[in-house]
XYZ file of C-alpha atoms in Angstrom:
510
model
C -0.281 -0.158 0.059
C 1.351 3.336 -0.823
C 1.557 5.996 1.828
C 0.466 9.272 0.841
C 3.230 12.423 1.978
C 1.178 13.572 4.813
C 1.082 9.877 6.516
C 5.139 9.589 5.877
C 5.730 12.622 7.435
C 3.601 12.136 10.518
C 5.568 8.745 10.972
C 8.858 10.581 10.355
C 7.906 13.123 12.875
C 6.673 10.696 15.472
C 9.860 8.003 15.203
C 11.891 11.513 15.653
C 10.036 12.254 18.831
C 10.352 8.683 20.120
C 14.060 8.918 19.587
C 14.367 12.228 21.342
C 12.465 11.204 24.398
C 14.294 7.723 24.470
C 17.686 9.693 24.348
C 16.864 12.510 26.332
C 15.565 10.251 29.084
C 18.554 7.746 28.813
C 21.084 10.678 28.773
C 19.497 12.805 32.027
C 19.228 9.138 33.910
C 22.649 8.282 33.306
C 24.008 11.974 34.548
C 21.627 12.214 37.623
C 23.487 8.779 38.764
C 26.435 9.276 37.275
C 28.841 7.619 39.765
C 26.665 4.513 39.224
C 26.747 4.503 35.961
C 30.603 4.819 35.648
C 30.672 1.791 38.397
C 28.603 -0.413 35.957
C 30.596 0.402 32.682
C 33.991 -0.266 34.713
C 32.553 -3.940 35.233
C 31.458 -4.395 31.668
C 33.218 -7.157 30.126
C 33.301 -4.704 26.895
C 33.819 -1.414 27.759
C 35.385 -1.434 31.008
C 38.923 -0.315 29.661
C 37.360 2.877 28.225
C 34.467 3.235 31.117
C 36.113 6.827 31.943
C 35.732 8.480 28.634
C 32.370 6.222 27.539
C 30.924 7.377 30.518
C 30.867 11.116 29.350
C 30.764 10.849 25.741
C 27.747 8.691 25.632
C 25.322 11.308 27.391
C 26.603 13.926 25.309
C 26.056 11.936 22.150
C 22.559 11.209 23.223
C 21.935 14.915 23.852
C 23.246 15.880 20.518
C 21.517 13.332 18.233
C 18.246 14.156 20.177
C 19.175 18.030 19.107
C 19.924 17.028 15.478
C 16.561 15.317 15.241
C 14.536 18.033 16.552
C 16.055 20.178 13.948
C 14.829 19.976 10.317
C 17.886 20.706 8.683
C 20.076 17.947 10.568
C 17.142 15.463 10.927
C 18.607 12.938 8.196
C 22.030 13.185 9.886
C 20.455 12.966 13.303
C 18.859 9.738 12.095
C 21.467 8.218 10.655
C 23.607 8.760 14.070
C 20.351 7.624 15.630
C 20.189 4.074 13.727
C 24.370 4.088 14.110
C 23.736 4.670 18.078
C 21.322 2.056 18.466
C 22.918 -0.732 16.224
C 26.270 -0.276 18.613
C 23.930 -0.687 21.393
C 22.267 -3.856 20.107
C 26.058 -5.048 18.995
C 27.134 -4.640 22.461
C 24.115 -6.556 24.361
C 24.864 -9.440 21.404
C 28.862 -9.498 22.173
C 28.011 -9.745 25.759
C 25.410 -12.485 25.848
C 27.285 -14.652 23.409
C 30.638 -13.915 23.189
C 31.980 -12.557 27.106
C 32.854 -14.848 29.965
C 30.134 -12.863 32.043
C 26.913 -10.663 31.684
C 26.943 -7.466 33.675
C 24.365 -5.264 35.036
C 22.131 -2.969 32.883
C 22.013 0.529 31.742
C 20.072 2.541 34.343
C 16.817 3.851 34.416
C 13.668 2.174 33.356
C 15.403 -0.090 30.829
C 17.503 -1.438 33.967
C 14.139 -3.443 34.591
C 14.474 -5.220 31.342
C 16.382 -8.519 30.800
C 19.117 -8.287 28.558
C 17.377 -10.373 26.061
C 14.327 -7.928 26.621
C 16.419 -5.075 26.132
C 18.029 -6.470 22.934
C 14.697 -6.709 21.285
C 13.708 -3.105 22.236
C 16.841 -1.873 20.834
C 16.581 -4.435 17.142
C 12.608 -2.288 17.041
C 14.374 0.708 17.604
C 16.999 -0.002 14.696
C 13.896 -0.920 12.344
C 11.904 2.285 13.099
C 15.253 4.088 12.165
C 15.571 2.227 8.864
C 11.791 3.342 8.073
C 12.222 6.849 9.399
C 15.538 7.170 6.756
C 13.414 5.227 3.758
C 10.633 8.139 4.627
C 12.623 10.960 5.020
C 14.974 10.275 1.526
C 11.380 9.920 -0.053
C 10.342 13.124 1.274
C 13.609 15.077 0.796
C 16.234 13.922 -1.114
C 16.115 16.380 -3.624
C 16.117 19.295 -0.832
C 18.958 17.749 1.433
C 22.368 18.346 0.039
C 23.756 15.672 2.324
C 22.017 12.490 0.354
C 21.807 14.528 -2.957
C 22.894 12.160 -5.362
C 24.202 9.532 -2.794
C 22.130 5.919 -2.998
C 20.319 6.061 0.261
C 21.118 1.869 0.770
C 24.599 2.589 0.437
C 24.687 5.587 2.926
C 22.387 2.791 5.428
C 24.844 -0.254 4.763
C 28.175 1.926 5.178
C 26.795 2.805 8.477
C 25.403 -0.626 9.553
C 28.839 -2.313 8.818
C 30.813 0.610 10.729
C 28.862 0.414 14.175
C 28.846 -3.274 14.083
C 32.524 -3.101 13.307
C 33.273 -0.294 15.721
C 31.850 -2.117 18.791
C 33.547 -5.827 17.605
C 37.097 -3.910 17.476
C 36.308 -1.982 20.961
C 35.579 -5.578 22.447
C 38.848 -6.888 21.460
C 41.145 -4.486 22.101
C 38.988 -3.919 25.311
C 39.293 -8.005 26.000
C 43.377 -7.518 25.822
C 43.915 -4.460 27.787
C 41.668 -5.948 30.581
C 43.371 -8.979 30.688
C 47.099 -8.255 30.211
C 47.553 -4.511 30.654
C 44.613 -3.989 33.320
C 44.107 0.112 34.316
C 43.395 -1.331 37.642
C 39.441 -2.039 37.311
C 37.726 -5.041 38.396
C 35.107 -7.396 36.769
C 32.293 -8.590 38.777
C 29.853 -11.166 37.312
C 26.665 -12.190 38.669
C 27.001 -14.844 41.520
C 30.608 -16.820 40.424
C 29.667 -18.122 44.060
C 26.729 -19.070 46.171
C 27.139 -19.421 49.894
C 25.530 -22.803 50.705
C 26.077 -23.649 54.134
C 27.764 -22.171 57.124
C 28.813 -23.345 60.999
C 29.579 -22.454 64.053
C 33.678 -23.564 64.760
C 33.713 -22.552 68.248
C 37.003 -21.518 68.083
C 38.782 -18.806 65.943
C 41.806 -20.532 66.250
C 41.526 -22.951 63.225
C 43.040 -23.247 59.772
C 42.703 -25.083 56.481
C 45.404 -28.145 56.521
C 44.103 -29.462 52.961
C 41.682 -31.199 51.005
C 41.269 -34.901 50.087
C 38.435 -37.032 48.573
C 36.008 -34.606 48.911
C 36.520 -33.418 52.793
C 38.206 -30.219 54.171
C 40.461 -30.740 56.684
C 41.245 -28.017 59.854
C 43.906 -27.784 61.891
C 44.013 -26.005 65.129
C 46.666 -24.044 66.821
C 45.752 -24.291 70.228
C 45.581 -28.205 69.841
C 48.241 -28.624 67.008
C 47.867 -32.498 66.878
C 43.848 -32.896 66.503
C 42.072 -32.439 62.961
C 38.315 -31.712 62.218
C 36.906 -32.807 59.063
C 34.186 -32.979 56.975
C 31.982 -32.620 53.417
C 31.050 -29.783 51.555
C 27.912 -30.042 53.222
C 29.296 -29.738 56.869
C 28.151 -33.149 57.266
C 30.226 -36.259 58.459
C 32.380 -34.224 60.817
C 35.262 -36.046 62.440
C 38.105 -35.407 65.091
C 41.376 -37.470 64.256
C 44.503 -37.588 66.567
C 47.454 -37.905 65.473
C 50.332 -40.269 67.117
C 52.961 -38.657 68.189
C 55.417 -39.995 70.375
C 58.653 -37.987 69.792
C 61.203 -36.892 72.444
C 63.538 -34.287 73.015
C 62.068 -31.685 70.269
C 60.498 -28.133 71.581
C 57.806 -27.274 69.285
C 57.138 -23.622 69.390
C 54.797 -23.747 66.263
C 53.725 -26.799 64.732
C 50.895 -26.430 61.655
C 49.708 -29.653 59.660
C 49.493 -29.792 55.535
C 47.591 -32.500 53.815
C 48.961 -33.637 50.260
C 46.889 -36.574 48.617
C 46.999 -39.470 51.027
C 49.843 -38.066 53.635
C 49.741 -35.322 56.248
C 52.901 -33.616 57.213
C 53.543 -31.680 60.503
C 55.641 -29.025 60.131
C 57.923 -26.603 62.477
C 60.336 -24.678 61.063
C 61.353 -23.350 64.598
C 62.976 -26.831 65.459
C 63.336 -27.770 62.256
C 61.578 -30.578 61.461
C 59.082 -31.982 58.929
C 57.025 -35.208 60.035
C 54.849 -37.047 57.821
C 52.714 -39.833 57.830
C 49.352 -41.716 56.194
C 46.034 -40.373 56.499
C 44.832 -43.531 56.948
C 46.203 -44.292 60.644
C 47.253 -40.732 61.638
C 50.845 -42.110 62.689
C 54.269 -40.447 62.207
C 56.050 -42.816 59.987
C 58.934 -40.840 58.722
C 61.141 -37.335 59.581
C 62.494 -35.711 56.606
C 66.138 -35.450 58.063
C 68.475 -32.313 57.367
C 65.765 -29.587 56.788
C 67.235 -26.100 57.465
C 65.429 -23.474 59.539
C 62.271 -22.330 57.564
C 59.266 -19.877 57.861
C 57.381 -21.647 55.622
C 57.006 -24.888 53.623
C 54.916 -26.656 51.459
C 55.122 -30.482 50.363
C 55.718 -31.013 46.692
C 55.849 -35.018 47.598
C 56.642 -37.470 49.867
C 60.439 -36.649 49.446
C 60.386 -33.184 48.075
C 59.654 -29.816 49.833
C 59.612 -25.959 48.755
C 60.639 -24.326 51.670
C 61.411 -20.357 52.597
C 64.279 -19.731 54.988
C 66.282 -16.197 56.376
C 69.458 -17.452 54.461
C 69.844 -15.015 51.884
C 72.381 -12.178 52.375
C 72.015 -10.095 55.480
C 69.342 -12.830 56.524
C 66.844 -11.995 53.447
C 64.052 -14.145 52.803
C 65.348 -16.883 50.012
C 63.281 -20.140 48.522
C 64.843 -23.517 48.494
C 64.056 -26.716 47.954
C 64.732 -30.101 50.308
C 64.933 -33.553 48.012
C 65.811 -36.160 50.476
C 67.252 -38.207 47.736
C 69.516 -36.306 46.442
C 72.827 -34.814 48.004
C 73.281 -31.866 49.048
C 69.551 -32.250 49.799
C 68.964 -28.443 50.021
C 69.687 -26.153 47.557
C 68.518 -22.311 47.381
C 67.610 -20.037 44.074
C 68.683 -16.737 45.520
C 67.145 -15.161 42.435
C 63.567 -15.669 42.826
C 62.651 -13.321 46.007
C 63.576 -9.566 44.838
C 64.968 -7.274 47.429
C 63.357 -3.480 47.728
C 63.734 -2.659 50.770
C 65.380 -4.889 53.491
C 64.580 -8.272 52.217
C 62.997 -9.641 54.833
C 59.729 -7.503 55.551
C 59.325 -6.469 51.574
C 59.781 -9.989 50.417
C 56.855 -11.187 52.876
C 54.300 -13.272 51.660
C 52.753 -16.419 50.997
C 53.830 -19.570 49.691
C 51.661 -21.990 47.455
C 51.882 -25.095 45.583
C 49.592 -26.368 42.750
C 49.558 -30.638 42.374
C 47.785 -30.930 39.492
C 49.963 -28.031 37.399
C 53.298 -28.724 39.671
C 53.887 -25.145 39.951
C 55.069 -23.424 42.865
C 53.689 -19.851 43.642
C 54.684 -17.255 45.681
C 52.915 -14.206 46.188
C 53.635 -11.012 48.148
C 51.940 -9.265 50.891
C 53.047 -5.669 50.059
C 53.334 -5.220 46.192
C 51.544 -6.608 43.283
C 53.532 -9.074 42.145
C 53.639 -13.063 42.337
C 56.473 -15.431 41.306
C 55.668 -19.045 39.398
C 58.416 -21.519 39.527
C 58.637 -24.897 38.087
C 59.099 -28.052 40.876
C 62.659 -27.314 40.278
C 62.747 -23.616 41.584
C 63.260 -22.469 38.253
C 61.243 -19.333 37.332
C 58.758 -19.466 34.768
C 57.639 -15.934 35.100
C 56.915 -13.286 37.165
C 53.181 -12.216 37.536
C 51.623 -9.156 38.655
C 48.435 -8.322 40.588
C 45.766 -5.615 38.778
C 46.528 -2.929 41.585
C 49.342 -0.556 41.008
C 51.164 -1.056 44.198
C 54.590 -1.623 42.468
C 57.275 -0.758 45.724
C 56.394 -2.139 48.777
C 55.121 0.797 51.008
C 56.781 -0.214 54.380
C 59.375 1.375 56.783
C 61.695 -0.377 58.571
C 63.678 0.077 61.910
C 67.039 -1.817 62.753
C 67.334 -2.512 66.543
C 70.125 -4.109 69.166
C 73.233 -2.995 66.529
C 71.451 -3.747 63.950
C 70.673 -7.023 64.329
C 66.962 -6.923 65.102
C 64.377 -5.215 62.827
C 60.597 -4.124 62.891
C 58.167 -2.275 61.323
C 57.836 1.519 62.242
C 54.678 2.084 61.023
C 51.914 0.081 59.850
C 52.438 -1.281 56.429
C 50.243 -1.132 53.331
C 48.878 -4.460 52.831
C 48.094 -5.423 49.335
C 47.550 -9.114 48.966
C 46.285 -10.614 52.198
C 45.669 -14.188 51.735
C 45.591 -16.468 48.277
C 44.533 -19.705 47.488
C 45.486 -21.765 44.614
C 42.969 -24.412 42.768
C 45.027 -25.870 39.832
C 45.179 -23.380 37.261
C 43.646 -20.689 38.802
C 45.445 -17.973 41.660
C 42.781 -16.930 44.280
C 43.621 -13.601 46.026
C 42.445 -11.799 48.384
C 43.125 -7.807 47.801
C 42.977 -5.357 50.332
C 43.370 -2.396 47.311
C 39.772 -0.702 46.174
C 40.121 -0.735 42.165
C 38.562 2.098 39.703
C 34.808 2.195 39.850
C 34.511 0.499 42.734
C 31.555 0.960 45.459
C 32.875 2.056 49.229
C 29.761 0.347 50.683
C 31.148 -2.846 49.120
C 34.688 -3.098 50.423
C 32.788 -2.131 53.737
C 30.666 -4.894 53.570
C 33.182 -7.356 51.887
C 36.563 -8.876 51.220
C 37.207 -8.919 47.513
C 38.884 -11.994 46.243
C 40.775 -11.744 42.577
C 41.209 -14.951 40.213
C 43.954 -15.016 37.932
C 44.770 -18.098 35.419
C 48.649 -18.755 35.339
C 48.471 -20.834 32.505
C 47.677 -17.792 30.947
C 48.977 -15.154 33.310
C 45.781 -12.867 32.981
C 43.048 -11.666 35.054
C 40.121 -13.060 34.941
C 37.328 -11.532 37.348
C 36.431 -10.631 40.824
C 34.052 -11.585 43.555
C 33.079 -10.455 47.114
C 33.157 -12.927 50.301
C 30.581 -10.768 52.496
C 31.187 -10.053 56.243
C 29.186 -12.457 58.874
C 28.399 -9.194 61.136
C 31.435 -7.899 62.324
C 33.443 -11.063 61.376
C 35.577 -10.619 58.385
C 37.443 -13.347 56.285
C 40.629 -14.665 57.938
C 41.369 -17.577 55.356
C 40.240 -19.332 52.609
C 40.839 -22.857 50.620
C 39.312 -23.141 47.002
C 38.602 -27.062 45.884
C 37.125 -27.297 41.911
C 33.666 -27.405 43.447
C 33.766 -25.273 46.569
C 35.190 -22.120 48.382
C 35.801 -22.779 51.896
C 36.280 -19.711 54.050
C 36.805 -18.863 57.650
C 35.509 -15.685 59.379
C 36.548 -15.397 62.940
C 35.152 -18.776 64.610
C 32.648 -19.375 61.515
C 33.172 -21.581 58.524
C 31.294 -20.700 55.061
C 31.105 -23.007 52.230
C 30.419 -21.763 48.774
C 29.526 -23.210 45.680
C 31.442 -22.328 42.871
C 29.221 -21.524 40.030
C 29.711 -22.313 35.956
C 31.913 -19.432 35.390
C 34.698 -20.435 37.706
C 34.014 -24.077 37.304
C 34.660 -23.600 33.459
C 37.965 -21.992 33.872
C 39.552 -24.995 36.355
C 38.006 -27.338 33.621
C 39.797 -25.767 30.685
C 43.042 -26.762 31.992
C 41.562 -30.615 32.439
C 40.642 -30.546 28.903
C 44.139 -29.427 27.715
C 45.669 -32.048 29.240
C 43.669 -34.659 28.141
């Protein structure tokens, strides 16, 4: 049916009015809640690297396009810009839904009430309206408008469509590279990567994680070092195991228990000693003799150990290996830990070992760096957490003729704790990132996740406080995250977004 000039003009004006209302409303909504808008852009898997620029340009462009649509002389430019904007918004949603690792929050205003699929349909509807309006406009004004005079309207629209979609694809690819490899300290918070399933009162706040084996988490107790508490992920089948210990003439000061595979390890670096035994009977059966004094130690297997000692230059921290079957049994790699100030406090950190990938990981407390080494203590690479603290912010005082050292002031803690699960490193960060809510940091601990195989940052998530109790330590398995908050034990289920990243290493190994 052929429409009259009057009907086309009415349709054209109505579409322009709808677009003006949409863009003005969207721009004003963003500006009225600008801080939240920036936070949402910062969490976007597509725009986070450009959140600052986009947060200013998008409302401005929407208002400018609305102005163009209101002026007859510039209406064609306004309609073409409207088409390109809606195509960009639609491409953004399509990429988010199908090609990103997680789906962020919506964009504010009344549109925030829509699901992402509903939002996509809404945008595509306005794309069709823009195409229809352009067709009406070209029929009514082609002979008068110098911009489209002599130029095929189909060609102009085709170029606009391709350039809009291509721009969003290029933006996505570039943003992914920046966030994963050159992160400007912008965290990504996907929706519900973990879900609280169970919690229990441990009665005491002296528990720590000893290890995990065959679906059971094991907790050691600093005040009762020879007793272990174990349970499954549902916090059922609770069991207390007592280690048989009759070693004499040893004056232990700080005994800790670690579990690796079907063996347990009793460690005390002040003696120094490491005993081991089977978890089938909890009896000590072997001592790893010849170990030097150490401050941290992780068993690699029943014959080998990685440890940290103060045997470096000026008693600085150094990482070493103990191999019971070799001569000499002890070897050091003085190049792994890098001194910045004193070699002790500035290199303090957390020692981890991934049995699945056979990697040693050392995470510094006071700077944004971690070390990944193989089981021969050979450096694989130096990775960085996403914050910007490259140098430890500590002050050290020397006492008793330079024989003792202490902190002069409270240090800036960058990484408070960590856990490793196969190829993933989970870090409890203490540094607030860009576009992050102050209230969130008061209510929760922030965990950042890194893929050690690819040396990239993946995502972040909060672990909320339990009243006044904050997280002390945590342990991650392939299916669950366990956290101790004071005297409470929390069990969280890992959702698909995290399980998929853990499963990636399994697929590669096959």
